[in-house]
CSV table of C-alpha atoms in Angstrom, one decimal:
chain,number,residue,atom,x,y,z
D,995,MET,CA,120.6,100.5,125.0
D,996,ASP,CA,117.1,99.6,123.8
D,997,PHE,CA,116.3,96.3,122.2
D,998,LYS,CA,113.1,96.1,120.2
D,999,ASN,CA,111.5,92.9,118.8
D,1000,PRO,CA,110.1,94.0,115.4
D,1001,THR,CA,107.6,91.2,115.4
D,1002,THR,CA,106.0,91.7,118.9
D,1003,GLY,CA,106.9,95.3,119.4
D,1004,LYS,CA,108.3,94.5,122.8
D,1005,VAL,CA,111.0,96.9,124.0
D,1006,LEU,CA,113.7,95.9,126.5
D,1007,PRO,CA,116.1,98.6,127.9
D,1008,VAL,CA,119.5,97.2,128.9
D,1009,LEU,CA,122.0,99.1,130.9
D,1010,ILE,CA,125.5,98.7,129.3
D,1011,PRO,CA,128.1,99.5,132.0
D,1012,ARG,CA,131.2,101.7,131.3
D,1013,ARG,CA,134.2,99.9,129.8
D,1014,SER,CA,132.2,96.7,128.9
D,1015,LEU,CA,131.8,94.5,126.0
D,1016,THR,CA,128.5,93.3,124.7
D,1017,VAL,CA,128.4,90.2,122.3
D,1018,MET,CA,125.1,89.7,120.6
D,1019,SER,CA,124.2,86.4,118.9
D,1020,GLU,CA,121.1,84.4,117.8
D,1021,GLU,CA,117.9,86.5,118.3
D,1022,SER,CA,119.5,89.4,119.8
D,1023,ARG,CA,121.8,89.8,116.8
D,1024,TYR,CA,119.5,88.8,113.9
D,1025,LEU,CA,116.0,89.5,115.0
D,1026,TRP,CA,116.0,92.3,117.7
D,1027,HIS,CA,116.7,95.8,116.6
D,1028,HIS,CA,119.1,97.7,119.0
D,1029,GLY,CA,120.1,101.2,119.3
D,1030,ILE,CA,120.7,104.1,121.8
D,1031,THR,CA,117.8,106.5,121.8
D,1032,PRO,CA,118.9,110.2,122.2
D,1033,ARG,CA,117.7,111.4,125.5
D,1034,LYS,CA,119.1,113.1,128.6
D,1035,SER,CA,118.3,110.4,131.2
D,1036,ASP,CA,117.4,106.7,131.4
D,1037,ALA,CA,114.6,105.5,133.7
D,1038,LEU,CA,116.0,102.1,135.1
D,1039,GLN,CA,115.5,101.4,138.8
D,1040,ASP,CA,116.2,105.0,139.3
D,1041,VAL,CA,116.5,108.0,136.9
D,1042,VAL,CA,120.1,108.1,135.7
D,1043,GLU,CA,121.4,111.3,134.1
D,1044,ARG,CA,123.4,110.6,131.0
D,1045,GLN,CA,127.0,111.7,130.5
D,1046,LEU,CA,129.5,111.6,127.7
D,1047,ARG,CA,129.9,108.1,126.2
D,1048,ILE,CA,131.5,106.6,123.2
D,1049,SER,CA,130.1,103.4,121.7
D,1050,LEU,CA,131.9,101.3,119.0
D,1051,THR,CA,130.1,98.5,117.0
D,1052,LEU,CA,132.1,95.8,115.4
D,1053,ARG,CA,130.5,93.5,112.9
D,1054,GLU,CA,131.8,90.3,111.3
D,1055,CYS,CA,131.5,90.2,107.6
D,1056,THR,CA,131.2,86.6,106.0
D,1057,PRO,CA,132.2,85.9,102.4
D,1058,GLU,CA,129.3,83.3,102.1
D,1059,PRO,CA,125.6,84.1,101.6
D,1060,CYS,CA,123.8,84.5,104.9
D,1061,LYS,CA,121.8,81.4,106.0
D,1062,CYS,CA,120.6,82.7,109.4
D,1063,ASP,CA,117.3,81.6,110.8
D,1064,TYR,CA,115.7,85.1,110.6
D,1065,PRO,CA,115.2,85.7,106.8
D,1066,SER,CA,112.5,88.4,107.3
D,1067,GLN,CA,115.1,90.6,108.9
D,1068,CYS,CA,118.0,89.7,106.8
D,1069,ASP,CA,119.2,92.2,104.1
D,1070,SER,CA,121.2,89.4,102.4
D,1071,GLN,CA,118.5,86.9,102.2
D,1072,ASN,CA,116.0,89.6,101.0
D,1073,TYR,CA,118.3,90.8,98.1
D,1074,GLY,CA,116.7,90.3,94.8
D,1075,LYS,CA,113.1,90.2,96.0
D,1076,PRO,CA,110.5,91.6,93.6
D,1077,ARG,CA,109.0,95.0,94.4
D,1078,TYR,CA,105.3,95.9,94.6
D,1079,ASP,CA,104.9,98.6,91.9
D,1080,VAL,CA,101.2,98.8,90.8
D,1081,GLU,CA,99.9,101.9,89.2
D,1082,GLY,CA,96.9,100.3,87.3
D,1083,GLU,CA,94.9,97.2,86.8
D,1084,GLY,CA,97.3,96.0,84.2
D,1085,ASP,CA,100.1,96.0,86.8
D,1086,GLY,CA,98.0,94.2,89.2
D,1087,ALA,CA,97.1,91.5,86.7
D,1088,ARG,CA,100.7,91.1,85.8
D,1089,ILE,CA,101.9,90.6,89.4
D,1090,GLU,CA,99.1,88.1,90.0
D,1091,GLU,CA,100.0,86.1,86.9
D,1092,GLU,CA,103.8,86.1,87.6
D,1093,TYR,CA,103.9,85.9,91.4
D,1094,VAL,CA,100.7,84.0,92.1
D,1095,SER,CA,99.4,81.9,89.3
D,1096,ALA,CA,102.7,81.0,87.7
D,1097,VAL,CA,104.3,80.2,91.1
D,1098,TYR,CA,101.5,77.8,92.2
D,1099,GLU,CA,101.7,76.0,88.9
D,1100,GLU,CA,105.4,75.3,89.7
D,1101,ILE,CA,105.1,74.6,93.4
D,1102,ALA,CA,101.7,72.7,93.3
D,1103,ASP,CA,103.0,69.2,94.4
D,1104,HIS,CA,105.1,70.6,97.1
D,1105,PHE,CA,102.5,73.0,98.3
D,1106,SER,CA,100.0,70.2,98.4
D,1107,SER,CA,102.2,68.0,100.5
D,1108,THR,CA,102.4,70.8,103.2
D,1109,ARG,CA,98.6,71.1,103.4
D,1110,HIS,CA,97.1,68.3,105.3
D,1111,SER,CA,94.5,69.3,108.1
D,1112,PRO,CA,91.6,71.5,107.5
D,1113,TRP,CA,91.4,74.6,109.7
D,1114,PRO,CA,88.9,74.1,112.7
D,1115,GLY,CA,87.3,77.4,112.0
D,1116,VAL,CA,86.4,76.4,108.4
D,1117,VAL,CA,85.2,73.1,109.4
D,1118,LYS,CA,83.0,74.7,112.1
D,1119,PHE,CA,81.4,76.9,109.5
D,1120,LEU,CA,80.8,74.0,107.1
D,1121,ASN,CA,79.2,72.0,109.9
D,1122,THR,CA,76.6,74.7,110.4
D,1123,LEU,CA,75.2,74.2,106.9
D,1124,PRO,CA,72.1,72.1,106.3
D,1125,PRO,CA,72.4,68.6,104.7
D,1126,ARG,CA,72.5,68.6,100.9
D,1127,SER,CA,73.8,72.1,100.7
D,1128,LEU,CA,75.6,73.1,97.6
D,1129,VAL,CA,79.0,74.9,98.5
D,1130,MET,CA,81.5,76.5,96.2
D,1131,ASP,CA,85.1,76.6,97.4
D,1132,VAL,CA,86.7,79.5,95.4
D,1133,GLY,CA,90.6,79.1,95.4
D,1134,CYS,CA,90.3,75.5,96.7
D,1135,GLY,CA,94.0,74.7,96.4
D,1136,ASN,CA,94.6,71.0,97.0
D,1137,GLY,CA,90.9,70.5,98.0
D,1138,LYS,CA,91.3,69.8,101.6
D,1139,TYR,CA,87.9,71.2,102.3
D,1140,LEU,CA,86.1,69.5,99.5
D,1141,GLY,CA,85.5,66.2,101.5
D,1142,VAL,CA,84.8,67.5,105.0
D,1143,ARG,CA,81.1,66.5,104.9
D,1144,GLY,CA,79.6,63.6,103.1
D,1145,ASP,CA,76.1,65.1,103.2
D,1146,VAL,CA,77.2,68.4,101.6
D,1147,ARG,CA,78.3,68.8,98.0
D,1148,VAL,CA,81.3,71.0,97.8
D,1149,ILE,CA,82.6,71.9,94.3
D,1150,GLY,CA,86.1,73.6,94.0
D,1151,ASN,CA,87.7,75.9,91.6
D,1152,ASP,CA,91.3,77.2,91.4
D,1153,ASN,CA,93.3,79.2,89.0
D,1154,SER,CA,96.1,76.6,89.1
D,1155,TYR,CA,95.6,73.7,86.7
D,1156,ASN,CA,98.1,71.6,88.6
D,1157,LEU,CA,96.2,72.1,91.9
D,1158,CYS,CA,92.9,71.2,90.1
D,1159,SER,CA,94.6,68.0,88.8
D,1160,ILE,CA,95.5,67.0,92.4
D,1161,CYS,CA,91.9,67.6,93.5
D,1162,GLN,CA,90.7,65.5,90.5
D,1163,ASP,CA,93.1,62.7,91.5
D,1164,ARG,CA,91.6,62.6,94.9
D,1165,GLY,CA,88.1,62.2,93.4
D,1166,HIS,CA,86.8,65.7,94.0
D,1167,GLU,CA,84.6,67.9,91.7
D,1168,VAL,CA,86.7,70.9,90.5
D,1169,PHE,CA,87.3,73.3,87.6
D,1170,ALA,CA,89.9,75.7,86.7
D,1171,CYS,CA,89.1,79.5,86.6
D,1172,ASN,CA,90.1,82.8,87.9
D,1173,ALA,CA,88.1,84.2,90.9
D,1174,LEU,CA,87.8,87.5,89.0
D,1175,ASN,CA,85.7,85.8,86.4
D,1176,ILE,CA,83.7,82.8,87.7
D,1177,PRO,CA,81.6,81.2,84.8
D,1178,LEU,CA,78.6,80.1,86.9
D,1179,ARG,CA,75.0,81.2,86.9
D,1180,PRO,CA,74.2,83.6,89.7
D,1181,GLY,CA,72.4,82.3,92.7
D,1182,THR,CA,73.2,78.7,92.3
D,1183,CYS,CA,75.0,78.1,95.7
D,1184,ASP,CA,73.8,77.7,99.2
D,1185,SER,CA,77.2,78.7,100.5
D,1186,VAL,CA,80.6,79.8,99.3
D,1187,ILE,CA,84.0,79.7,101.1
D,1188,CYS,CA,87.2,81.6,99.9
D,1189,ILE,CA,90.0,80.4,102.2
D,1190,ALA,CA,93.5,82.2,102.1
D,1191,MET,CA,93.0,83.3,98.4
D,1192,LEU,CA,91.8,86.9,98.5
D,1193,HIS,CA,95.2,88.1,99.9
D,1194,HIS,CA,96.7,87.2,96.5
D,1195,ILE,CA,94.7,89.8,94.7
D,1196,THR,CA,96.7,93.0,94.2
D,1197,THR,CA,94.3,96.0,94.3
D,1198,PRO,CA,91.3,97.0,96.3
D,1199,GLN,CA,89.1,97.2,93.2
D,1200,ARG,CA,90.1,93.7,92.1
D,1201,ARG,CA,89.5,92.4,95.7
D,1202,VAL,CA,86.0,94.0,95.6
D,1203,THR,CA,85.3,92.3,92.2
D,1204,VAL,CA,86.2,88.9,93.8
D,1205,LEU,CA,83.8,89.5,96.8
D,1206,ARG,CA,81.0,90.6,94.2
D,1207,ASN,CA,81.6,87.3,92.4
D,1208,LEU,CA,81.3,85.4,95.6
D,1209,ALA,CA,78.1,87.2,96.5
D,1210,SER,CA,76.7,86.6,93.0
D,1211,LEU,CA,77.1,82.8,93.4
D,1212,LEU,CA,74.8,82.9,96.6
D,1213,ALA,CA,71.1,82.3,96.7
D,1214,PRO,CA,69.3,84.7,99.0
D,1215,GLY,CA,70.1,84.0,102.7
D,1216,GLY,CA,73.2,81.9,101.7
D,1217,LEU,CA,76.3,82.3,103.9
D,1218,GLY,CA,80.0,83.0,102.8
D,1219,LEU,CA,83.2,82.6,104.6
D,1220,VAL,CA,86.4,84.5,103.6
D,1221,THR,CA,89.8,84.3,105.4
D,1222,VAL,CA,92.9,86.4,104.6
D,1223,TRP,CA,96.4,86.8,106.3
D,1224,ALA,CA,96.6,89.4,108.9
D,1225,GLN,CA,99.3,92.0,109.2
D,1226,GLU,CA,98.7,91.7,113.0
D,1227,GLN,CA,100.5,88.4,113.5
D,1228,HIS,CA,100.6,88.2,117.3
D,1229,LEU,CA,97.1,89.2,118.5
D,1230,ASP,CA,96.5,85.7,119.9
D,1231,LEU,CA,99.9,85.4,121.6
D,1232,ASP,CA,100.4,86.2,125.3
D,1233,SER,CA,103.2,88.4,126.6
D,1234,SER,CA,105.4,85.4,127.3
D,1235,GLU,CA,105.4,84.1,123.6
D,1236,GLN,CA,107.7,85.3,120.9
D,1237,CYS,CA,106.8,85.7,117.2
D,1238,ARG,CA,109.5,83.8,115.1
D,1239,PRO,CA,110.1,83.9,111.3
D,1240,CYS,CA,108.4,81.1,109.6
D,1241,PRO,CA,110.5,78.6,107.7
D,1242,THR,CA,110.8,79.2,103.9
D,1243,ASP,CA,110.7,75.5,102.9
D,1244,GLY,CA,107.0,75.5,102.5
D,1245,THR,CA,106.1,74.2,105.9
D,1246,GLU,CA,104.7,77.5,107.3
D,1247,GLN,CA,103.7,76.1,110.4
D,1248,GLY,CA,100.5,78.0,111.3
D,1249,VAL,CA,101.3,81.0,109.0
D,1250,GLY,CA,101.5,82.6,111.8
D,1251,ARG,CA,104.4,84.2,113.2
D,1252,ARG,CA,105.8,86.3,110.6
D,1253,HIS,CA,106.7,90.1,110.7
D,1254,PHE,CA,105.4,92.2,107.9
D,1255,ASP,CA,106.9,95.6,107.4
D,1256,SER,CA,104.2,96.6,104.8
D,1257,GLN,CA,100.9,95.3,103.7
D,1258,ASP,CA,102.0,94.3,100.1
D,1259,VAL,CA,104.8,91.7,100.4
D,1260,PHE,CA,106.4,88.9,98.5
D,1261,VAL,CA,106.7,85.7,100.6
D,1262,ASP,CA,109.5,83.2,99.6
D,1263,TRP,CA,108.9,79.5,98.9
D,1264,GLN,CA,111.8,77.1,98.8
D,1265,LEU,CA,111.0,74.3,96.3
D,1266,LYS,CA,113.1,71.3,97.0
D,1267,LYS,CA,114.2,69.7,93.7
D,1268,PRO,CA,113.3,66.0,93.3
D,1269,GLY,CA,116.2,63.6,93.9
D,1270,SER,CA,118.3,66.0,96.0
D,1271,VAL,CA,119.9,64.2,99.0
D,1272,PRO,CA,119.2,65.3,102.5
D,1273,GLU,CA,122.9,66.0,103.1
D,1274,LYS,CA,123.0,68.5,100.2
D,1275,PRO,CA,119.4,69.5,99.4
D,1276,GLU,CA,118.9,71.5,96.1
D,1277,SER,CA,116.1,74.0,95.9
D,1278,LYS,CA,114.7,76.9,93.9
D,1279,LEU,CA,113.4,80.1,95.5
D,1280,TYR,CA,110.0,81.4,94.4
D,1281,TYR,CA,108.2,84.5,95.6
D,1282,ARG,CA,104.4,84.7,96.1
D,1283,TYR,CA,102.5,88.1,96.3
D,1284,TYR,CA,100.4,88.7,99.4
D,1285,HIS,CA,98.3,91.7,100.6
D,1286,VAL,CA,98.1,91.2,104.4
D,1287,PHE,CA,95.1,92.8,105.9
D,1288,ILE,CA,94.8,95.1,108.8
D,1289,GLU,CA,92.0,95.2,111.4
D,1290,GLY,CA,88.7,96.4,109.7
D,1291,GLU,CA,90.0,96.3,106.1
D,1292,LEU,CA,88.2,93.0,105.1
D,1293,ALA,CA,84.9,94.3,106.6
D,1294,GLU,CA,85.3,97.6,104.7
D,1295,LEU,CA,85.7,95.8,101.4
D,1296,ILE,CA,82.6,93.6,102.1
D,1297,ARG,CA,80.5,96.7,102.8
D,1298,GLN,CA,81.3,97.9,99.3
D,1299,VAL,CA,79.1,94.9,98.0
D,1300,PRO,CA,75.5,96.0,98.5
D,1301,SER,CA,74.1,92.6,98.1
D,1302,ILE,CA,75.7,91.0,101.3
D,1303,GLU,CA,75.8,91.9,104.9
D,1304,ILE,CA,78.4,91.1,107.5
D,1305,VAL,CA,77.5,88.5,110.1
D,1306,GLU,CA,80.8,88.5,112.1
D,1307,VAL,CA,84.4,89.3,111.6
D,1308,THR,CA,87.0,87.3,113.8
D,1309,TYR,CA,90.7,86.8,114.2
D,1310,GLU,CA,92.1,83.2,114.2
D,1311,LYS,CA,95.7,82.1,114.1
D,1312,ALA,CA,96.9,85.3,112.5
D,1313,ASN,CA,94.2,85.5,109.9
D,1314,TRP,CA,91.1,87.7,109.7
D,1315,CYS,CA,88.0,85.7,109.1
D,1316,ALA,CA,84.6,87.2,107.8
D,1317,VAL,CA,81.2,85.5,107.6
D,1318,PHE,CA,78.6,87.3,105.4
D,1319,ARG,CA,75.0,86.6,104.2
D,1320,LYS,CA,73.4,87.2,100.9
D,1321,LEU,CA,70.4,89.7,101.2
């Protein structure tokens, strides 16, 4: 019998002796796929020719909703998820409004409480800028990058009014707008950053429009940084490490070790209701749209904007990151 980890792609062949009983639990039951590949022989320590065999599988059915720790592989927990069905720009805009903008308005406070430390790669980029640079943070969220450097002026914008309010309460300069239509004069910024936002845009054409808007903000020679979730979630793990599903309570520790069966996905967020007691927490489930990028895809989109050139593309903590320069 072959066991395959759908997250890492690792395959483990296991010899099941005749007249034996195999009991699967935890990861082997909920995360790993298993099956008997049709072939005439098996290569174990020696090549073993197959003979007639009969295998029976018994499963336990539970009357209650499944609460296993592997929601990405669970048919029960995935029941009712929205579907990506985009045939035109109108469909794309609808999904972004319903499964991005509206969701972040609802979860803004909880989302902000899970976003504390700036990413080292973004901080490193900001630290390369000259003093008194003017930086625009497009899709700034709760503003965790707006105060990284005291000698650089960083202004944020976000499509969520509630996230903008959180930024204002922290004393940051911020305004609300959609990245597809940024109401600023071209060439006003020395640098732009767009961290974990572009993957919420539904179509290639709309993503290129966002990149054109970022390029338009830059003065000649200005640098931009864009980061997006990667479909390849395990490139920085060694062979001894396992990818595990991330929690759905908003903690998302290091985005990082999810499994994506397709590039256009809806990722759940459990919003804990105020006043619920720890012994019996109450929550509401929301879905956020993501387009997870494959290797080379972000660079290809940037190349469709003639006014900028790619400086470098890197992979960091399950994200693709691109630095570009205004020509």
